[in-house]
Amino acid sequence: GAVGKSAQFPLHVWLPDAMEGPSPVSALIHAATMVTAGVYMVVRCGEIFVQSPLALAVVAAVGAVTALFAATIAVAQYDMKRILAYSTISQLGYMFLGVGVLAADSAIFHLFTHAFFKALLFLGAGSVMHAMGGIIDVRQFGGLRRILPVTFATFVIGSLALAGFPLLSGFFSKDEIIHAAFAHHPALGIIGLVTALLTAFYTFRMVFLAFSGEKRVPEGVHAHESGGWMLAPLVALAIGAIGAGYVGVHFARGGFLGFIEPHGPFHAFLAPAVEPYQATLHPHAGSEGAAAAHGGGHALMYVSMALALAGIGAAYVLYARRRDWAEAARQAMPAAH
């Protein structure tokens, strides 16, 4: 049930097709709320799952495979909303991986930060679609940063957060999951890192294809920036994409769990879901903080940062500077593509 609800492999195929709906629906239901319910359900049922190491191993394996598999698909898509749909599947895989390696607080933390930047990206894609007369194929337009300056600025903020750029929201929550995965099994951690590299690459592939290069719009389209009613949510969500990660950083007690401690805004909803895992994983987590509890250390954080920057750099070279290289690679390996 959770695999179907949260579009995990092999029940992932419905989510990209659901992108045919209006962009605000995609932003809310297909990025921030409905599809995350499968993750939330498994965490709420933590008392049951922690009784079976096999069950948790299955959750972790499904999450890791889905995260990597969906990221590889996103690399070869041209429809902005489909790229973001496969990205959502991949990020949900990260959440399942976190749950499976007994880092439920990190999984819920990533669910929380992901809602901001993914809703921002879907609404940004909707703003582009609005400007392009309903066209969303990135091959049909380019150089939009000069036509849509506010959309471009907020879209880049969301993209950086998704890519795990240092000090933005996605960096903190994704890093915690990768730390916990390495502590659980190196293979899971390596899959997490490879997926992080691919995430940065496919996200900025989309950014450079749509917003860089010569100004180019489909024939007969009068391209224009969206109105204030469409831009205001983008700006609000961009602020969340920058700052949402900090709720898990500066608390003396247990990272994101500190945010949902008694009197915290989400305690009544989330603490009962997360605490069974906490007691199983590290009984004294209250005084240690999330990084220590998950076998922290800064070396892995620097590797994760370097991979995010490498993915962005590779996308810049292939899709902003030398687009002929990407096309040549596609023609040389059509079956792989």
Coordinates of N, CA, C and O in Angstrom, one line a residue, residues 191-269:
I191 N 24.7 4.3 -2.9 CA 23.5 4.5 -3.7 C 23.0 5.9 -3.5 O 22.6 6.7 -4.4
G192 N 22.9 6.3 -2.2 CA 22.5 7.7 -1.8 C 23.3 8.7 -2.4 O 22.8 9.8 -2.9
L193 N 24.7 8.5 -2.4 CA 25.6 9.5 -3.0 C 25.5 9.6 -4.5 O 25.5 10.7 -5.0
V194 N 25.4 8.5 -5.1 CA 25.3 8.5 -6.6 C 24.0 9.2 -7.0 O 23.9 10.0 -8.0
T195 N 22.9 8.9 -6.3 CA 21.6 9.6 -6.6 C 21.7 11.1 -6.4 O 21.1 11.8 -7.1
A196 N 22.5 11.5 -5.3 CA 22.6 12.9 -5.1 C 23.3 13.6 -6.3 O 23.0 14.7 -6.7
L197 N 24.3 12.9 -6.8 CA 25.0 13.4 -8.0 C 24.1 13.5 -9.2 O 24.0 14.6 -9.9
L198 N 23.3 12.5 -9.5 CA 22.4 12.5 -10.6 C 21.3 13.6 -10.4 O 20.9 14.2 -11.3
T199 N 20.9 13.8 -9.1 CA 19.8 14.8 -8.8 C 20.3 16.2 -9.2 O 19.6 16.9 -9.8
A200 N 21.5 16.5 -8.8 CA 22.0 17.8 -9.1 C 22.2 17.9 -10.6 O 21.9 19.0 -11.2
F201 N 22.6 16.9 -11.3 CA 22.8 16.9 -12.8 C 21.4 17.1 -13.5 O 21.3 18.0 -14.3
Y202 N 20.4 16.3 -13.2 CA 19.2 16.4 -14.0 C 18.4 17.7 -13.7 O 17.7 18.2 -14.5
T203 N 18.6 18.2 -12.4 CA 17.9 19.4 -12.1 C 18.4 20.6 -12.8 O 17.7 21.4 -13.4
F204 N 19.7 20.7 -12.9 CA 20.3 21.8 -13.6 C 20.4 21.6 -15.1 O 20.5 22.6 -15.8
R205 N 20.3 20.4 -15.6 CA 20.1 20.2 -17.0 C 18.8 20.9 -17.4 O 18.7 21.6 -18.4
M206 N 17.7 20.7 -16.6 CA 16.4 21.4 -16.9 C 16.6 22.9 -16.8 O 16.1 23.6 -17.7
V207 N 17.3 23.4 -15.8 CA 17.5 24.8 -15.6 C 18.2 25.4 -16.8 O 17.8 26.4 -17.4
F208 N 19.3 24.8 -17.2 CA 20.1 25.4 -18.3 C 19.4 25.3 -19.7 O 19.5 26.2 -20.5
L209 N 18.7 24.1 -19.9 CA 17.9 24.0 -21.1 C 16.8 25.1 -21.3 O 16.6 25.7 -22.3
A210 N 16.2 25.4 -20.1 CA 15.0 26.3 -20.2 C 15.4 27.7 -20.1 O 14.8 28.6 -20.8
F211 N 16.4 28.0 -19.3 CA 16.6 29.4 -18.9 C 17.9 30.0 -19.5 O 18.1 31.3 -19.5
S212 N 18.8 29.2 -20.0 CA 20.1 29.8 -20.5 C 20.1 29.8 -22.0 O 19.2 29.3 -22.7
G213 N 21.2 30.3 -22.6 CA 21.3 30.3 -24.1 C 20.6 31.4 -24.7 O 20.1 32.4 -24.0
E214 N 20.4 31.3 -26.0 CA 19.7 32.4 -26.8 C 18.2 32.4 -26.4 O 17.6 31.4 -26.2
K215 N 17.6 33.6 -26.4 CA 16.2 33.7 -26.2 C 15.4 33.1 -27.3 O 15.6 33.4 -28.5
R216 N 14.6 32.1 -27.0 CA 13.9 31.3 -28.0 C 12.5 30.9 -27.5 O 12.4 30.4 -26.4
V217 N 11.4 31.3 -28.2 CA 10.1 30.9 -27.7 C 9.3 30.2 -28.9 O 9.7 30.5 -30.1
P218 N 8.3 29.4 -28.6 CA 7.6 28.8 -29.7 C 6.9 29.8 -30.6 O 6.5 30.9 -30.1
E219 N 6.7 29.5 -31.8 CA 6.1 30.4 -32.8 C 4.7 30.8 -32.4 O 3.9 30.0 -32.0
G220 N 4.4 32.1 -32.4 CA 3.1 32.6 -32.1 C 2.8 32.8 -30.6 O 1.7 33.2 -30.2
V221 N 3.8 32.6 -29.8 CA 3.7 32.7 -28.3 C 4.2 34.1 -27.9 O 5.3 34.5 -28.2
H222 N 3.3 34.8 -27.1 CA 3.8 36.1 -26.6 C 4.2 35.8 -25.1 O 3.4 35.7 -24.2
A223 N 5.5 35.6 -25.0 CA 6.1 35.2 -23.7 C 6.1 36.4 -22.7 O 6.5 37.5 -23.1
H224 N 5.7 36.2 -21.5 CA 5.6 37.3 -20.5 C 5.7 36.7 -19.1 O 5.3 35.6 -18.9
E225 N 6.2 37.5 -18.2 CA 6.3 37.1 -16.8 C 4.8 37.0 -16.2 O 3.9 37.7 -16.6
S226 N 4.7 36.0 -15.3 CA 3.4 35.8 -14.7 C 3.0 37.0 -13.8 O 3.8 37.8 -13.4
G227 N 1.7 37.0 -13.4 CA 1.2 38.1 -12.6 C 1.5 37.9 -11.1 O 2.0 36.9 -10.7
G228 N 1.2 38.9 -10.3 CA 1.5 38.9 -8.9 C 0.9 37.7 -8.1 O 1.5 37.2 -7.2
W229 N -0.3 37.3 -8.5 CA -0.9 36.2 -7.8 C -0.2 34.9 -8.0 O -0.2 34.0 -7.2
M230 N 0.5 34.8 -9.1 CA 1.3 33.5 -9.4 C 2.7 33.7 -8.8 O 3.3 32.7 -8.4
L231 N 3.3 34.9 -8.8 CA 4.6 35.1 -8.3 C 4.7 35.1 -6.8 O 5.8 34.6 -6.2
A232 N 3.7 35.5 -6.1 CA 3.7 35.6 -4.6 C 4.0 34.2 -4.0 O 4.9 34.1 -3.1
P233 N 3.3 33.2 -4.4 CA 3.6 31.9 -3.8 C 5.0 31.4 -4.1 O 5.6 30.7 -3.3
L234 N 5.5 31.7 -5.3 CA 6.9 31.3 -5.7 C 7.9 32.0 -4.7 O 8.8 31.3 -4.2
V235 N 7.7 33.2 -4.4 CA 8.6 33.9 -3.5 C 8.5 33.3 -2.1 O 9.5 33.1 -1.4
A236 N 7.2 33.1 -1.6 CA 7.0 32.5 -0.3 C 7.7 31.2 -0.2 O 8.4 30.9 0.8
L237 N 7.5 30.3 -1.2 CA 8.1 29.0 -1.1 C 9.6 29.0 -1.3 O 10.3 28.2 -0.7
A238 N 10.1 30.0 -2.0 CA 11.6 30.2 -2.1 C 12.2 30.5 -0.8 O 13.3 29.9 -0.4
I239 N 11.5 31.3 0.0 CA 12.0 31.5 1.4 C 12.0 30.2 2.2 O 13.0 30.0 2.9
G240 N 11.0 29.4 2.1 CA 11.0 28.1 2.7 C 12.1 27.2 2.2 O 12.7 26.5 3.0
A241 N 12.3 27.2 0.9 CA 13.4 26.4 0.3 C 14.7 26.7 0.8 O 15.6 25.9 1.0
I242 N 14.9 28.0 1.2 CA 16.2 28.4 1.7 C 16.3 28.1 3.2 O 17.3 27.5 3.7
G243 N 15.2 28.3 4.0 CA 15.3 28.3 5.4 C 14.7 27.1 6.1 O 15.0 26.9 7.3
A244 N 13.9 26.2 5.4 CA 13.2 25.2 6.1 C 14.2 24.2 6.8 O 13.9 23.5 7.7
G245 N 15.4 24.0 6.2 CA 16.4 23.1 6.7 C 16.9 23.4 8.1 O 17.4 22.6 8.8
Y246 N 16.8 24.7 8.5 CA 17.4 25.1 9.7 C 16.7 24.7 10.9 O 17.2 24.8 12.0
V247 N 15.4 24.3 10.8 CA 14.7 23.8 11.9 C 15.3 22.5 12.5 O 15.1 22.2 13.7
G248 N 16.1 21.8 11.8 CA 16.7 20.6 12.3 C 18.2 20.8 12.7 O 18.9 19.9 13.0
V249 N 18.6 22.1 12.7 CA 20.1 22.3 12.9 C 20.4 22.8 14.3 O 21.3 22.3 15.0
H250 N 19.6 23.8 14.8 CA 20.1 24.5 16.0 C 19.3 24.1 17.3 O 19.1 24.9 18.2
F251 N 18.9 22.8 17.3 CA 18.2 22.4 18.6 C 19.1 21.5 19.3 O 19.8 20.6 18.8
A252 N 19.1 21.7 20.7 CA 20.0 20.9 21.5 C 19.6 19.4 21.5 O 20.4 18.5 21.7
R253 N 18.3 19.2 21.3 CA 17.7 17.8 21.4 C 17.4 17.3 20.0 O 16.5 17.8 19.4
G254 N 18.2 16.4 19.6 CA 17.9 15.5 18.4 C 17.5 16.1 17.1 O 16.5 15.7 16.5
G255 N 18.1 17.2 16.7 CA 17.9 17.7 15.3 C 16.4 18.0 15.1 O 15.8 18.7 15.8
F256 N 15.8 17.4 14.0 CA 14.4 17.7 13.7 C 13.5 17.3 14.8 O 12.5 17.9 15.0
L257 N 13.9 16.2 15.5 CA 13.0 15.9 16.7 C 12.9 17.0 17.7 O 11.9 17.2 18.3
G258 N 14.0 17.8 17.8 CA 13.9 19.0 18.7 C 12.8 19.9 18.2 O 12.2 20.6 19.0
F259 N 12.6 20.0 16.9 CA 11.6 20.9 16.4 C 10.2 20.4 16.7 O 9.2 21.2 16.7
I260 N 10.0 19.1 16.9 CA 8.7 18.6 17.3 C 8.6 18.1 18.7 O 7.7 17.3 19.1
E261 N 9.5 18.6 19.6 CA 9.4 18.3 21.0 C 8.1 19.0 21.6 O 7.5 19.8 20.9
P262 N 7.8 18.6 22.8 CA 6.6 19.3 23.4 C 6.7 20.8 23.2 O 7.8 21.4 23.4
H263 N 5.6 21.4 22.9 CA 5.4 22.8 22.6 C 5.9 23.2 21.2 O 5.7 24.3 20.8
G264 N 6.6 22.3 20.5 CA 7.0 22.6 19.2 C 5.7 22.5 18.3 O 4.7 21.9 18.6
P265 N 5.7 23.2 17.1 CA 4.5 23.3 16.3 C 4.0 22.0 15.8 O 2.8 21.9 15.5
F266 N 4.8 21.0 15.6 CA 4.3 19.7 15.0 C 4.3 18.5 15.9 O 4.1 17.4 15.5
H267 N 4.6 18.8 17.2 CA 4.8 17.6 18.1 C 3.6 16.7 18.2 O 3.7 15.5 18.1
A268 N 2.4 17.3 18.3 CA 1.2 16.4 18.4 C 1.0 15.5 17.2 O 0.5 14.4 17.4
F269 N 1.5 15.9 16.0 CA 1.3 15.1 14.8 C 2.4 14.1 14.6 O 2.2 13.0 14.3

